[in-house]
Amino acid sequence: MKQKILQTIESYAAIAIYRHEKPDPDAFGSQAGLAALLKHNYPEKTIYMFGEEEPSLSFLTNMDEGESSVLNEQAFLTVICDTGNTERIDGSRWQEGSRLVKIDHHPNVEAYGHDIWVNTEASSTSEMIIDLFLTAKESRGWEMTTEAARLLYAGIIGDTGRFQFSNTTPDTLRLAAEVLRYPFDTTELFTRFYESDEKIVRLKGEVLQHFELTEEGLGIARLTKTMLERYNISINESSALVNAFSETKGLKAWVFFVEEEENYRVRLRSKGPVINEIAAAHRGGGHPMASGAKAYDQNEINEIIKELKNVCREYQE
Ligand SMILES: [Mn+2]
């Protein structure tokens, strides 16, 4: 499939690369890393990257403008990176390409596209792009650039949590090593990745002071409207605090109740007890270890706490 994708890429003069909405470092890394490789190795081609900007990741890359106009003039190939299903693709013109390539490491829930390369063993789509690069280097003499190396390394860092998650394989390290030989600034990259605004750090201090840890191993934190206003933090921004006390010894699961206008946003996390069934019972859902829900009032908050205590109590490590 890698050879097939390379042939497809070679047969188009214009290529538009997309990725999923609400981009994370791997979405940007694979999209912009591939774009940088194509621009360098095929300078005669026109390469576009489309999708919303993400201010917190603008140090990685910026998107091209004019999706609605530039694509009118020519036949083009669409490449979609890091996106399991078409609903999550960020952009409006991707379906208008004459051919569609999917490169992804999520389960292939929707097999969209003409050329589909899905590798669920890969830590990240950025890792797959390095894999593709090595194939192209061998068969076509592709060269890596420092900028592509930086972007692809950033994508791997993002999806593996700095090589600490269980998706880090020998291949991940081998392929990361391939780009680490280029002279980009890893210190700068790590600093930008893991820095927070002062207001978030200050509110985190308050959360750390006041969260409750029950005998069942349940952590409970509350963010009131007053607190968010005092620190000038939006509900979305407050999601940066969800792992604030996750390293607490004895903690099995934890929950944030964030006060909204009419109700409470509930963020659930776990290190073992399954919590998405509880989320589903309260107008939410998600993964077994990370879910979201909604609570209407204090009674429902108490109910959720009771249910979480139960799964923590029943959980055997
Ligand atoms: Mn990814």
PDB file of C-alpha atoms and ligand atoms in Angstrom:
ATOM      1  CA  MET A   1       0.000   0.000   0.000  1.00  0.00           C
ATOM      2  CA  LYS A   2       2.887   2.388   0.670  1.00  0.00           C
ATOM      3  CA  GLN A   3       4.110   1.943  -2.921  1.00  0.00           C
ATOM      4  CA  LYS A   4       0.552   2.406  -4.188  1.00  0.00           C
ATOM      5  CA  ILE A   5       0.193   5.654  -2.248  1.00  0.00           C
ATOM      6  CA  LEU A   6       3.542   6.918  -3.542  1.00  0.00           C
ATOM      7  CA  GLN A   7       2.456   6.171  -7.125  1.00  0.00           C
ATOM      8  CA  THR A   8      -0.815   8.013  -6.551  1.00  0.00           C
ATOM      9  CA  ILE A   9       1.019  11.008  -5.081  1.00  0.00           C
ATOM     10  CA  GLU A  10       3.360  11.103  -8.060  1.00  0.00           C
ATOM     11  CA  SER A  11       0.511  11.199 -10.554  1.00  0.00           C
ATOM     12  CA  TYR A  12      -1.009  14.483  -9.261  1.00  0.00           C
ATOM     13  CA  ALA A  13       0.316  18.004  -9.689  1.00  0.00           C
ATOM     14  CA  ALA A  14      -1.884  19.385  -6.901  1.00  0.00           C
ATOM     15  CA  ILE A  15      -2.411  17.705  -3.530  1.00  0.00           C
ATOM     16  CA  ALA A  16      -4.619  18.896  -0.658  1.00  0.00           C
ATOM     17  CA  ILE A  17      -3.829  17.376   2.745  1.00  0.00           C
ATOM     18  CA  TYR A  18      -6.470  17.302   5.487  1.00  0.00           C
ATOM     19  CA  ARG A  19      -6.794  15.914   9.029  1.00  0.00           C
ATOM     20  CA  HIS A  20      -9.338  15.741  11.822  1.00  0.00           C
ATOM     21  CA  GLU A  21     -11.121  18.658  13.475  1.00  0.00           C
ATOM     22  CA  LYS A  22      -9.922  19.886  16.888  1.00  0.00           C
ATOM     23  CA  PRO A  23      -6.370  19.030  15.767  1.00  0.00           C
ATOM     24  CA  ASP A  24      -3.838  17.545  18.175  1.00  0.00           C
ATOM     25  CA  PRO A  25      -0.052  17.408  17.612  1.00  0.00           C
ATOM     26  CA  ASP A  26      -0.290  14.166  15.627  1.00  0.00           C
ATOM     27  CA  ALA A  27      -2.977  15.580  13.325  1.00  0.00           C
ATOM     28  CA  PHE A  28      -0.801  18.625  12.602  1.00  0.00           C
ATOM     29  CA  GLY A  29       2.452  16.646  12.641  1.00  0.00           C
ATOM     30  CA  SER A  30       1.318  14.090  10.075  1.00  0.00           C
ATOM     31  CA  GLN A  31      -0.469  16.626   7.879  1.00  0.00           C
ATOM     32  CA  ALA A  32       2.265  19.277   7.894  1.00  0.00           C
ATOM     33  CA  GLY A  33       5.108  16.725   8.040  1.00  0.00           C
ATOM     34  CA  LEU A  34       3.822  15.032   4.894  1.00  0.00           C
ATOM     35  CA  ALA A  35       3.294  18.439   3.245  1.00  0.00           C
ATOM     36  CA  ALA A  36       6.885  19.468   4.044  1.00  0.00           C
ATOM     37  CA  LEU A  37       8.216  16.198   2.592  1.00  0.00           C
ATOM     38  CA  LEU A  38       6.174  16.556  -0.598  1.00  0.00           C
ATOM     39  CA  LYS A  39       7.161  20.205  -1.080  1.00  0.00           C
ATOM     40  CA  HIS A  40      10.840  19.353  -0.738  1.00  0.00           C
ATOM     41  CA  ASN A  41      10.867  16.216  -2.863  1.00  0.00           C
ATOM     42  CA  TYR A  42       8.433  17.410  -5.550  1.00  0.00           C
ATOM     43  CA  PRO A  43       9.032  21.170  -5.799  1.00  0.00           C
ATOM     44  CA  GLU A  44       7.003  21.304  -9.019  1.00  0.00           C
ATOM     45  CA  LYS A  45       3.829  20.134  -7.246  1.00  0.00           C
ATOM     46  CA  THR A  46       1.396  22.422  -5.443  1.00  0.00           C
ATOM     47  CA  ILE A  47       0.757  21.188  -1.897  1.00  0.00           C
ATOM     48  CA  TYR A  48      -1.993  22.565   0.341  1.00  0.00           C
ATOM     49  CA  MET A  49      -2.858  22.009   4.006  1.00  0.00           C
ATOM     50  CA  PHE A  50      -6.402  22.853   5.026  1.00  0.00           C
ATOM     51  CA  GLY A  51      -8.364  22.979   8.278  1.00  0.00           C
ATOM     52  CA  GLU A  52      -8.973  25.304  11.212  1.00  0.00           C
ATOM     53  CA  GLU A  53      -6.066  26.918  13.003  1.00  0.00           C
ATOM     54  CA  GLU A  54      -5.403  25.886  16.605  1.00  0.00           C
ATOM     55  CA  PRO A  55      -3.803  28.804  18.513  1.00  0.00           C
ATOM     56  CA  SER A  56      -2.234  26.593  21.184  1.00  0.00           C
ATOM     57  CA  LEU A  57      -0.382  24.640  18.470  1.00  0.00           C
ATOM     58  CA  SER A  58       0.492  27.490  16.127  1.00  0.00           C
ATOM     59  CA  PHE A  59       4.167  26.989  17.038  1.00  0.00           C
ATOM     60  CA  LEU A  60       3.944  23.754  15.026  1.00  0.00           C
ATOM     61  CA  THR A  61       2.391  24.972  11.783  1.00  0.00           C
ATOM     62  CA  ASN A  62      -0.169  27.194  10.093  1.00  0.00           C
ATOM     63  CA  MET A  63      -2.777  26.180   7.577  1.00  0.00           C
ATOM     64  CA  ASP A  64      -3.090  27.451   4.014  1.00  0.00           C
ATOM     65  CA  GLU A  65      -5.866  29.889   3.237  1.00  0.00           C
ATOM     66  CA  GLY A  66      -8.285  29.875   0.345  1.00  0.00           C
ATOM     67  CA  GLU A  67      -9.642  26.345   0.452  1.00  0.00           C
ATOM     68  CA  SER A  68     -12.800  27.572  -1.266  1.00  0.00           C
ATOM     69  CA  SER A  69     -10.987  29.289  -4.146  1.00  0.00           C
ATOM     70  CA  VAL A  70      -7.632  27.654  -4.945  1.00  0.00           C
ATOM     71  CA  LEU A  71      -9.084  24.199  -5.438  1.00  0.00           C
ATOM     72  CA  ASN A  72     -11.451  25.435  -8.138  1.00  0.00           C
ATOM     73  CA  GLU A  73      -8.737  25.784 -10.699  1.00  0.00           C
ATOM     74  CA  GLN A  74      -7.386  22.277 -10.920  1.00  0.00           C
ATOM     75  CA  ALA A  75      -7.820  18.550 -10.487  1.00  0.00           C
ATOM     76  CA  PHE A  76      -6.284  17.509  -7.201  1.00  0.00           C
ATOM     77  CA  LEU A  77      -5.552  14.561  -4.956  1.00  0.00           C
ATOM     78  CA  THR A  78      -6.897  14.541  -1.401  1.00  0.00           C
ATOM     79  CA  VAL A  79      -4.857  12.945   1.391  1.00  0.00           C
ATOM     80  CA  ILE A  80      -6.522  12.601   4.804  1.00  0.00           C
ATOM     81  CA  CYS A  81      -4.257  11.994   7.809  1.00  0.00           C
ATOM     82  CA  ASP A  82      -5.093  10.714  11.309  1.00  0.00           C
ATOM     83  CA  THR A  83      -8.879  10.648  10.840  1.00  0.00           C
ATOM     84  CA  GLY A  84     -10.931   7.459  11.361  1.00  0.00           C
ATOM     85  CA  ASN A  85     -14.245   8.648   9.932  1.00  0.00           C
ATOM     86  CA  THR A  86     -15.309  11.240   7.379  1.00  0.00           C
ATOM     87  CA  GLU A  87     -17.481  13.115   9.874  1.00  0.00           C
ATOM     88  CA  ARG A  88     -14.341  14.234  11.728  1.00  0.00           C
ATOM     89  CA  ILE A  89     -12.514  15.557   8.649  1.00  0.00           C
ATOM     90  CA  ASP A  90     -11.821  19.271   9.072  1.00  0.00           C
ATOM     91  CA  GLY A  91     -12.604  21.021   5.783  1.00  0.00           C
ATOM     92  CA  SER A  92     -15.291  21.445   3.183  1.00  0.00           C
ATOM     93  CA  ARG A  93     -13.716  20.586  -0.178  1.00  0.00           C
ATOM     94  CA  TRP A  94     -11.968  17.287   0.516  1.00  0.00           C
ATOM     95  CA  GLN A  95     -14.599  15.221  -1.281  1.00  0.00           C
ATOM     96  CA  GLU A  96     -13.956  17.118  -4.486  1.00  0.00           C
ATOM     97  CA  GLY A  97     -10.538  15.619  -5.107  1.00  0.00           C
ATOM     98  CA  SER A  98     -10.363  13.180  -8.010  1.00  0.00           C
ATOM     99  CA  ARG A  99      -8.785  10.590  -5.755  1.00  0.00           C
ATOM    100  CA  LEU A 100      -8.754  10.080  -1.989  1.00  0.00           C
ATOM    101  CA  VAL A 101      -5.975   8.597   0.160  1.00  0.00           C
ATOM    102  CA  LYS A 102      -6.523   7.690   3.820  1.00  0.00           C
ATOM    103  CA  ILE A 103      -3.501   7.336   6.132  1.00  0.00           C
ATOM    104  CA  ASP A 104      -4.446   6.572   9.732  1.00  0.00           C
ATOM    105  CA  HIS A 105      -3.722   4.593  12.883  1.00  0.00           C
ATOM    106  CA  HIS A 106      -7.234   4.580  14.395  1.00  0.00           C
ATOM    107  CA  PRO A 107      -9.442   1.495  13.954  1.00  0.00           C
ATOM    108  CA  ASN A 108     -10.743   1.491  10.380  1.00  0.00           C
ATOM    109  CA  VAL A 109     -14.354   2.145  11.401  1.00  0.00           C
ATOM    110  CA  GLU A 110     -15.088   3.819   8.095  1.00  0.00           C
ATOM    111  CA  ALA A 111     -13.071   2.559   5.138  1.00  0.00           C
ATOM    112  CA  TYR A 112     -13.323   5.747   3.103  1.00  0.00           C
ATOM    113  CA  GLY A 113     -11.038   6.570   0.177  1.00  0.00           C
ATOM    114  CA  HIS A 114      -9.508   4.837  -2.851  1.00  0.00           C
ATOM    115  CA  ASP A 115      -6.138   4.061  -1.294  1.00  0.00           C
ATOM    116  CA  ILE A 116      -6.498   3.152   2.376  1.00  0.00           C
ATOM    117  CA  TRP A 117      -3.488   2.593   4.607  1.00  0.00           C
ATOM    118  CA  VAL A 118      -4.463   1.940   8.217  1.00  0.00           C
ATOM    119  CA  ASN A 119      -1.946   0.648  10.749  1.00  0.00           C
ATOM    120  CA  THR A 120      -3.482   0.356  14.212  1.00  0.00           C
ATOM    121  CA  GLU A 121      -0.131  -0.892  15.543  1.00  0.00           C
ATOM    122  CA  ALA A 122       1.424   2.505  14.865  1.00  0.00           C
ATOM    123  CA  SER A 123       1.600   4.913  17.793  1.00  0.00           C
ATOM    124  CA  SER A 124       0.651   7.805  15.576  1.00  0.00           C
ATOM    125  CA  THR A 125       0.047   8.806  11.994  1.00  0.00           C
ATOM    126  CA  SER A 126       3.290  10.775  12.183  1.00  0.00           C
ATOM    127  CA  GLU A 127       5.104   7.475  12.806  1.00  0.00           C
ATOM    128  CA  MET A 128       3.445   6.103   9.647  1.00  0.00           C
ATOM    129  CA  ILE A 129       4.589   9.107   7.606  1.00  0.00           C
ATOM    130  CA  ILE A 130       8.192   8.388   8.646  1.00  0.00           C
ATOM    131  CA  ASP A 131       7.610   4.778   7.605  1.00  0.00           C
ATOM    132  CA  LEU A 132       6.316   6.034   4.242  1.00  0.00           C
ATOM    133  CA  PHE A 133       9.326   8.319   3.962  1.00  0.00           C
ATOM    134  CA  LEU A 134      11.758   5.403   4.447  1.00  0.00           C
ATOM    135  CA  THR A 135      10.009   3.448   1.695  1.00  0.00           C
ATOM    136  CA  ALA A 136      10.175   6.484  -0.612  1.00  0.00           C
ATOM    137  CA  LYS A 137      13.797   7.146   0.305  1.00  0.00           C
ATOM    138  CA  GLU A 138      14.657   3.600  -0.698  1.00  0.00           C
ATOM    139  CA  SER A 139      12.640   3.484  -3.915  1.00  0.00           C
ATOM    140  CA  ARG A 140      12.647   7.132  -5.002  1.00  0.00           C
ATOM    141  CA  GLY A 141      15.487   8.855  -3.214  1.00  0.00           C
ATOM    142  CA  TRP A 142      13.298  11.077  -1.018  1.00  0.00           C
ATOM    143  CA  GLU A 143      15.137  13.389   1.359  1.00  0.00           C
ATOM    144  CA  MET A 144      14.037  14.355   4.876  1.00  0.00           C
ATOM    145  CA  THR A 145      14.064  18.011   5.912  1.00  0.00           C
ATOM    146  CA  THR A 146      14.647  19.440   9.387  1.00  0.00           C
ATOM    147  CA  GLU A 147      11.177  21.003   9.382  1.00  0.00           C
ATOM    148  CA  ALA A 148       9.460  17.735   8.421  1.00  0.00           C
ATOM    149  CA  ALA A 149      11.529  15.940  11.076  1.00  0.00           C
ATOM    150  CA  ARG A 150      10.435  18.446  13.748  1.00  0.00           C
ATOM    151  CA  LEU A 151       6.753  18.105  12.835  1.00  0.00           C
ATOM    152  CA  LEU A 152       6.779  14.316  12.694  1.00  0.00           C
ATOM    153  CA  TYR A 153       8.684  14.030  15.972  1.00  0.00           C
ATOM    154  CA  ALA A 154       6.148  16.390  17.583  1.00  0.00           C
ATOM    155  CA  GLY A 155       3.302  14.168  16.377  1.00  0.00           C
ATOM    156  CA  ILE A 156       4.855  11.077  17.943  1.00  0.00           C
ATOM    157  CA  ILE A 157       5.549  12.958  21.199  1.00  0.00           C
ATOM    158  CA  GLY A 158       1.912  14.032  21.331  1.00  0.00           C
ATOM    159  CA  ASP A 159       0.298  10.642  20.756  1.00  0.00           C
ATOM    160  CA  THR A 160       2.734   8.696  22.980  1.00  0.00           C
ATOM    161  CA  GLY A 161       2.850  11.271  25.801  1.00  0.00           C
ATOM    162  CA  ARG A 162       6.624  11.541  25.410  1.00  0.00           C
ATOM    163  CA  PHE A 163       7.016   7.778  24.782  1.00  0.00           C
ATOM    164  CA  GLN A 164       5.300   6.794  28.031  1.00  0.00           C
ATOM    165  CA  PHE A 165       1.993   5.336  26.772  1.00  0.00           C
ATOM    166  CA  SER A 166       1.667   1.627  25.952  1.00  0.00           C
ATOM    167  CA  ASN A 167       1.370   2.426  22.225  1.00  0.00           C
ATOM    168  CA  THR A 168       5.154   3.058  22.172  1.00  0.00           C
ATOM    169  CA  THR A 169       6.681   0.097  20.305  1.00  0.00           C
ATOM    170  CA  PRO A 170      10.189  -0.748  19.084  1.00  0.00           C
ATOM    171  CA  ASP A 171       9.039   0.578  15.680  1.00  0.00           C
ATOM    172  CA  THR A 172       7.994   3.866  17.287  1.00  0.00           C
ATOM    173  CA  LEU A 173      11.463   4.372  18.726  1.00  0.00           C
ATOM    174  CA  ARG A 174      13.182   3.224  15.524  1.00  0.00           C
ATOM    175  CA  LEU A 175      11.147   5.616  13.381  1.00  0.00           C
ATOM    176  CA  ALA A 176      11.466   8.476  15.890  1.00  0.00           C
ATOM    177  CA  ALA A 177      15.244   7.930  15.881  1.00  0.00           C
ATOM    178  CA  GLU A 178      15.155   8.355  12.116  1.00  0.00           C
ATOM    179  CA  VAL A 179      14.011  11.990  12.450  1.00  0.00           C
ATOM    180  CA  LEU A 180      15.818  12.832  15.709  1.00  0.00           C
ATOM    181  CA  ARG A 181      19.103  12.946  13.778  1.00  0.00           C
ATOM    182  CA  TYR A 182      18.009  16.276  12.233  1.00  0.00           C
ATOM    183  CA  PRO A 183      18.979  19.491  14.041  1.00  0.00           C
ATOM    184  CA  PHE A 184      15.625  20.782  15.300  1.00  0.00           C
ATOM    185  CA  ASP A 185      15.337  22.066  18.856  1.00  0.00           C
ATOM    186  CA  THR A 186      13.753  19.363  21.051  1.00  0.00           C
ATOM    187  CA  THR A 187      14.052  21.503  24.195  1.00  0.00           C
ATOM    188  CA  GLU A 188      12.011  24.238  22.558  1.00  0.00           C
ATOM    189  CA  LEU A 189       9.478  21.647  21.398  1.00  0.00           C
ATOM    190  CA  PHE A 190       9.018  20.131  24.862  1.00  0.00           C
ATOM    191  CA  THR A 191       8.787  23.563  26.489  1.00  0.00           C
ATOM    192  CA  ARG A 192       6.048  24.704  24.112  1.00  0.00           C
ATOM    193  CA  PHE A 193       4.170  21.424  24.445  1.00  0.00           C
ATOM    194  CA  TYR A 194       3.931  21.320  28.199  1.00  0.00           C
ATOM    195  CA  GLU A 195       3.685  24.966  29.199  1.00  0.00           C
ATOM    196  CA  SER A 196       0.472  26.429  30.658  1.00  0.00           C
ATOM    197  CA  ASP A 197      -0.875  29.941  31.028  1.00  0.00           C
ATOM    198  CA  GLU A 198      -0.267  31.407  34.467  1.00  0.00           C
ATOM    199  CA  LYS A 199      -4.020  31.573  35.167  1.00  0.00           C
ATOM    200  CA  ILE A 200      -4.299  27.799  34.615  1.00  0.00           C
ATOM    201  CA  VAL A 201      -1.358  27.142  36.938  1.00  0.00           C
ATOM    202  CA  ARG A 202      -2.944  29.366  39.647  1.00  0.00           C
ATOM    203  CA  LEU A 203      -6.310  27.630  39.405  1.00  0.00           C
ATOM    204  CA  LYS A 204      -4.538  24.283  39.436  1.00  0.00           C
ATOM    205  CA  GLY A 205      -3.049  25.318  42.784  1.00  0.00           C
ATOM    206  CA  GLU A 206      -6.541  25.813  44.130  1.00  0.00           C
ATOM    207  CA  VAL A 207      -7.725  22.457  42.744  1.00  0.00           C
ATOM    208  CA  LEU A 208      -4.735  20.697  44.320  1.00  0.00           C
ATOM    209  CA  GLN A 209      -5.515  22.317  47.691  1.00  0.00           C
ATOM    210  CA  HIS A 210      -9.179  21.452  47.740  1.00  0.00           C
ATOM    211  CA  PHE A 211      -9.895  18.238  45.861  1.00  0.00           C
ATOM    212  CA  GLU A 212     -11.372  15.491  47.985  1.00  0.00           C
ATOM    213  CA  LEU A 213      -9.985  11.926  48.111  1.00  0.00           C
ATOM    214  CA  THR A 214     -12.448   9.367  49.470  1.00  0.00           C
ATOM    215  CA  GLU A 215     -11.559   6.105  51.200  1.00  0.00           C
ATOM    216  CA  GLU A 216     -12.719   4.266  48.060  1.00  0.00           C
ATOM    217  CA  GLY A 217      -9.969   5.985  46.054  1.00  0.00           C
ATOM    218  CA  LEU A 218     -12.267   8.452  44.301  1.00  0.00           C
ATOM    219  CA  GLY A 219     -10.986  11.974  43.695  1.00  0.00           C
ATOM    220  CA  ILE A 220     -13.591  14.745  43.534  1.00  0.00           C
ATOM    221  CA  ALA A 221     -12.962  18.291  42.331  1.00  0.00           C
ATOM    222  CA  ARG A 222     -15.446  21.111  41.852  1.00  0.00           C
ATOM    223  CA  LEU A 223     -15.010  24.138  39.630  1.00  0.00           C
ATOM    224  CA  THR A 224     -17.658  26.748  40.341  1.00  0.00           C
ATOM    225  CA  LYS A 225     -18.639  29.588  38.048  1.00  0.00           C
ATOM    226  CA  THR A 226     -17.168  31.980  40.605  1.00  0.00           C
ATOM    227  CA  MET A 227     -13.795  30.220  40.504  1.00  0.00           C
ATOM    228  CA  LEU A 228     -13.685  30.209  36.693  1.00  0.00           C
ATOM    229  CA  GLU A 229     -14.615  33.887  36.609  1.00  0.00           C
ATOM    230  CA  ARG A 230     -12.035  34.816  39.214  1.00  0.00           C
ATOM    231  CA  TYR A 231      -9.261  33.202  37.134  1.00  0.00           C
ATOM    232  CA  ASN A 232     -10.810  34.249  33.805  1.00  0.00           C
ATOM    233  CA  ILE A 233     -10.872  30.662  32.546  1.00  0.00           C
ATOM    234  CA  SER A 234     -13.488  29.295  30.139  1.00  0.00           C
ATOM    235  CA  ILE A 235     -15.145  25.918  30.617  1.00  0.00           C
ATOM    236  CA  ASN A 236     -13.171  24.538  27.672  1.00  0.00           C
ATOM    237  CA  GLU A 237      -9.888  25.893  29.018  1.00  0.00           C
ATOM    238  CA  SER A 238     -10.602  24.227  32.358  1.00  0.00           C
ATOM    239  CA  SER A 239     -10.225  20.823  30.668  1.00  0.00           C
ATOM    240  CA  ALA A 240      -6.463  21.397  30.938  1.00  0.00           C
ATOM    241  CA  LEU A 241      -6.814  20.667  34.665  1.00  0.00           C
ATOM    242  CA  VAL A 242      -8.378  17.247  34.346  1.00  0.00           C
ATOM    243  CA  ASN A 243      -5.179  15.379  35.227  1.00  0.00           C
ATOM    244  CA  ALA A 244      -4.086  17.900  37.882  1.00  0.00           C
ATOM    245  CA  PHE A 245      -3.946  15.370  40.727  1.00  0.00           C
ATOM    246  CA  SER A 246      -3.827  12.101  38.762  1.00  0.00           C
ATOM    247  CA  GLU A 247      -0.511  11.071  40.308  1.00  0.00           C
ATOM    248  CA  THR A 248      -2.031  10.920  43.821  1.00  0.00           C
ATOM    249  CA  LYS A 249      -1.220   7.584  45.452  1.00  0.00           C
ATOM    250  CA  GLY A 250      -4.326   5.489  46.107  1.00  0.00           C
ATOM    251  CA  LEU A 251      -6.383   7.305  43.482  1.00  0.00           C
ATOM    252  CA  LYS A 252      -8.466   4.909  41.340  1.00  0.00           C
ATOM    253  CA  ALA A 253     -10.858   7.238  39.551  1.00  0.00           C
ATOM    254  CA  TRP A 254     -11.651  10.919  39.651  1.00  0.00           C
ATOM    255  CA  VAL A 255     -14.293  13.389  38.620  1.00  0.00           C
ATOM    256  CA  PHE A 256     -14.555  17.114  37.931  1.00  0.00           C
ATOM    257  CA  PHE A 257     -17.888  18.883  38.298  1.00  0.00           C
ATOM    258  CA  VAL A 258     -17.731  22.103  36.319  1.00  0.00           C
ATOM    259  CA  GLU A 259     -20.589  24.515  36.883  1.00  0.00           C
ATOM    260  CA  GLU A 260     -22.231  25.844  33.689  1.00  0.00           C
ATOM    261  CA  GLU A 261     -25.185  28.190  33.261  1.00  0.00           C
ATOM    262  CA  GLU A 262     -27.901  25.582  33.625  1.00  0.00           C
ATOM    263  CA  ASN A 263     -26.139  22.429  34.739  1.00  0.00           C
ATOM    264  CA  TYR A 264     -22.771  20.805  35.444  1.00  0.00           C
ATOM    265  CA  ARG A 265     -20.275  19.432  33.017  1.00  0.00           C
ATOM    266  CA  VAL A 266     -18.876  16.179  34.409  1.00  0.00           C
ATOM    267  CA  ARG A 267     -15.381  14.972  33.466  1.00  0.00           C
ATOM    268  CA  LEU A 268     -14.592  11.408  34.490  1.00  0.00           C
ATOM    269  CA  ARG A 269     -11.196   9.716  34.473  1.00  0.00           C
ATOM    270  CA  SER A 270      -9.984   6.353  35.758  1.00  0.00           C
ATOM    271  CA  LYS A 271      -6.915   4.188  36.249  1.00  0.00           C
ATOM    272  CA  GLY A 272      -8.889   0.937  36.334  1.00  0.00           C
ATOM    273  CA  PRO A 273     -12.584   1.044  37.295  1.00  0.00           C
ATOM    274  CA  VAL A 274     -14.780   1.309  34.189  1.00  0.00           C
ATOM    275  CA  ILE A 275     -16.520   4.666  34.272  1.00  0.00           C
ATOM    276  CA  ASN A 276     -18.138   5.152  30.849  1.00  0.00           C
ATOM    277  CA  GLU A 277     -21.268   3.223  31.871  1.00  0.00           C
ATOM    278  CA  ILE A 278     -21.819   5.789  34.593  1.00  0.00           C
ATOM    279  CA  ALA A 279     -21.256   8.547  32.047  1.00  0.00           C
ATOM    280  CA  ALA A 280     -23.772   6.953  29.673  1.00  0.00           C
ATOM    281  CA  ALA A 281     -26.370   6.869  32.457  1.00  0.00           C
ATOM    282  CA  HIS A 282     -25.966  10.633  32.874  1.00  0.00           C
ATOM    283  CA  ARG A 283     -26.323  11.972  29.320  1.00  0.00           C
ATOM    284  CA  GLY A 284     -22.752  11.300  28.319  1.00  0.00           C
ATOM    285  CA  GLY A 285     -20.329   8.595  27.278  1.00  0.00           C
ATOM    286  CA  GLY A 286     -16.806   8.010  26.093  1.00  0.00           C
ATOM    287  CA  HIS A 287     -13.968   5.608  26.689  1.00  0.00           C
ATOM    288  CA  PRO A 288     -13.832   3.159  29.643  1.00  0.00           C
ATOM    289  CA  MET A 289     -11.086   5.249  31.310  1.00  0.00           C
ATOM    290  CA  ALA A 290     -12.059   8.748  30.099  1.00  0.00           C
ATOM    291  CA  SER A 291     -15.628   9.973  29.710  1.00  0.00           C
ATOM    292  CA  GLY A 292     -17.852  12.994  29.995  1.00  0.00           C
ATOM    293  CA  ALA A 293     -21.408  13.495  31.241  1.00  0.00           C
ATOM    294  CA  LYS A 294     -23.844  16.123  32.484  1.00  0.00           C
ATOM    295  CA  ALA A 295     -25.496  16.632  35.866  1.00  0.00           C
ATOM    296  CA  TYR A 296     -28.591  18.782  36.335  1.00  0.00           C
ATOM    297  CA  ASP A 297     -28.308  19.525  40.018  1.00  0.00           C
ATOM    298  CA  GLN A 298     -26.702  18.671  43.338  1.00  0.00           C
ATOM    299  CA  ASN A 299     -28.843  15.539  43.664  1.00  0.00           C
ATOM    300  CA  GLU A 300     -27.498  14.146  40.422  1.00  0.00           C
ATOM    301  CA  ILE A 301     -23.945  15.070  41.473  1.00  0.00           C
ATOM    302  CA  ASN A 302     -24.430  13.062  44.674  1.00  0.00           C
ATOM    303  CA  GLU A 303     -25.822  10.181  42.618  1.00  0.00           C
ATOM    304  CA  ILE A 304     -22.777  10.160  40.300  1.00  0.00           C
ATOM    305  CA  ILE A 305     -20.413  10.267  43.289  1.00  0.00           C
ATOM    306  CA  LYS A 306     -22.241   7.306  44.844  1.00  0.00           C
ATOM    307  CA  GLU A 307     -21.966   5.288  41.619  1.00  0.00           C
ATOM    308  CA  LEU A 308     -18.285   6.143  41.222  1.00  0.00           C
ATOM    309  CA  LYS A 309     -17.556   5.116  44.812  1.00  0.00           C
ATOM    310  CA  ASN A 310     -19.233   1.789  44.061  1.00  0.00           C
ATOM    311  CA  VAL A 311     -17.101   0.992  41.009  1.00  0.00           C
ATOM    312  CA  CYS A 312     -13.974   2.061  42.921  1.00  0.00           C
ATOM    313  CA  ARG A 313     -14.895  -0.178  45.852  1.00  0.00           C
ATOM    314  CA  GLU A 314     -15.602  -3.156  43.573  1.00  0.00           C
ATOM    315  CA  TYR A 315     -12.457  -2.676  41.527  1.00  0.00           C
ATOM    316  CA  GLN A 316      -9.671  -5.164  42.270  1.00  0.00           C
ATOM    317  CA  GLU A 317      -6.265  -4.239  40.976  1.00  0.00           C
TER     318      GLU A 317
HETATM  319 MN    MN B   1      -3.087  10.249  16.035  1.00  0.00          MN
END
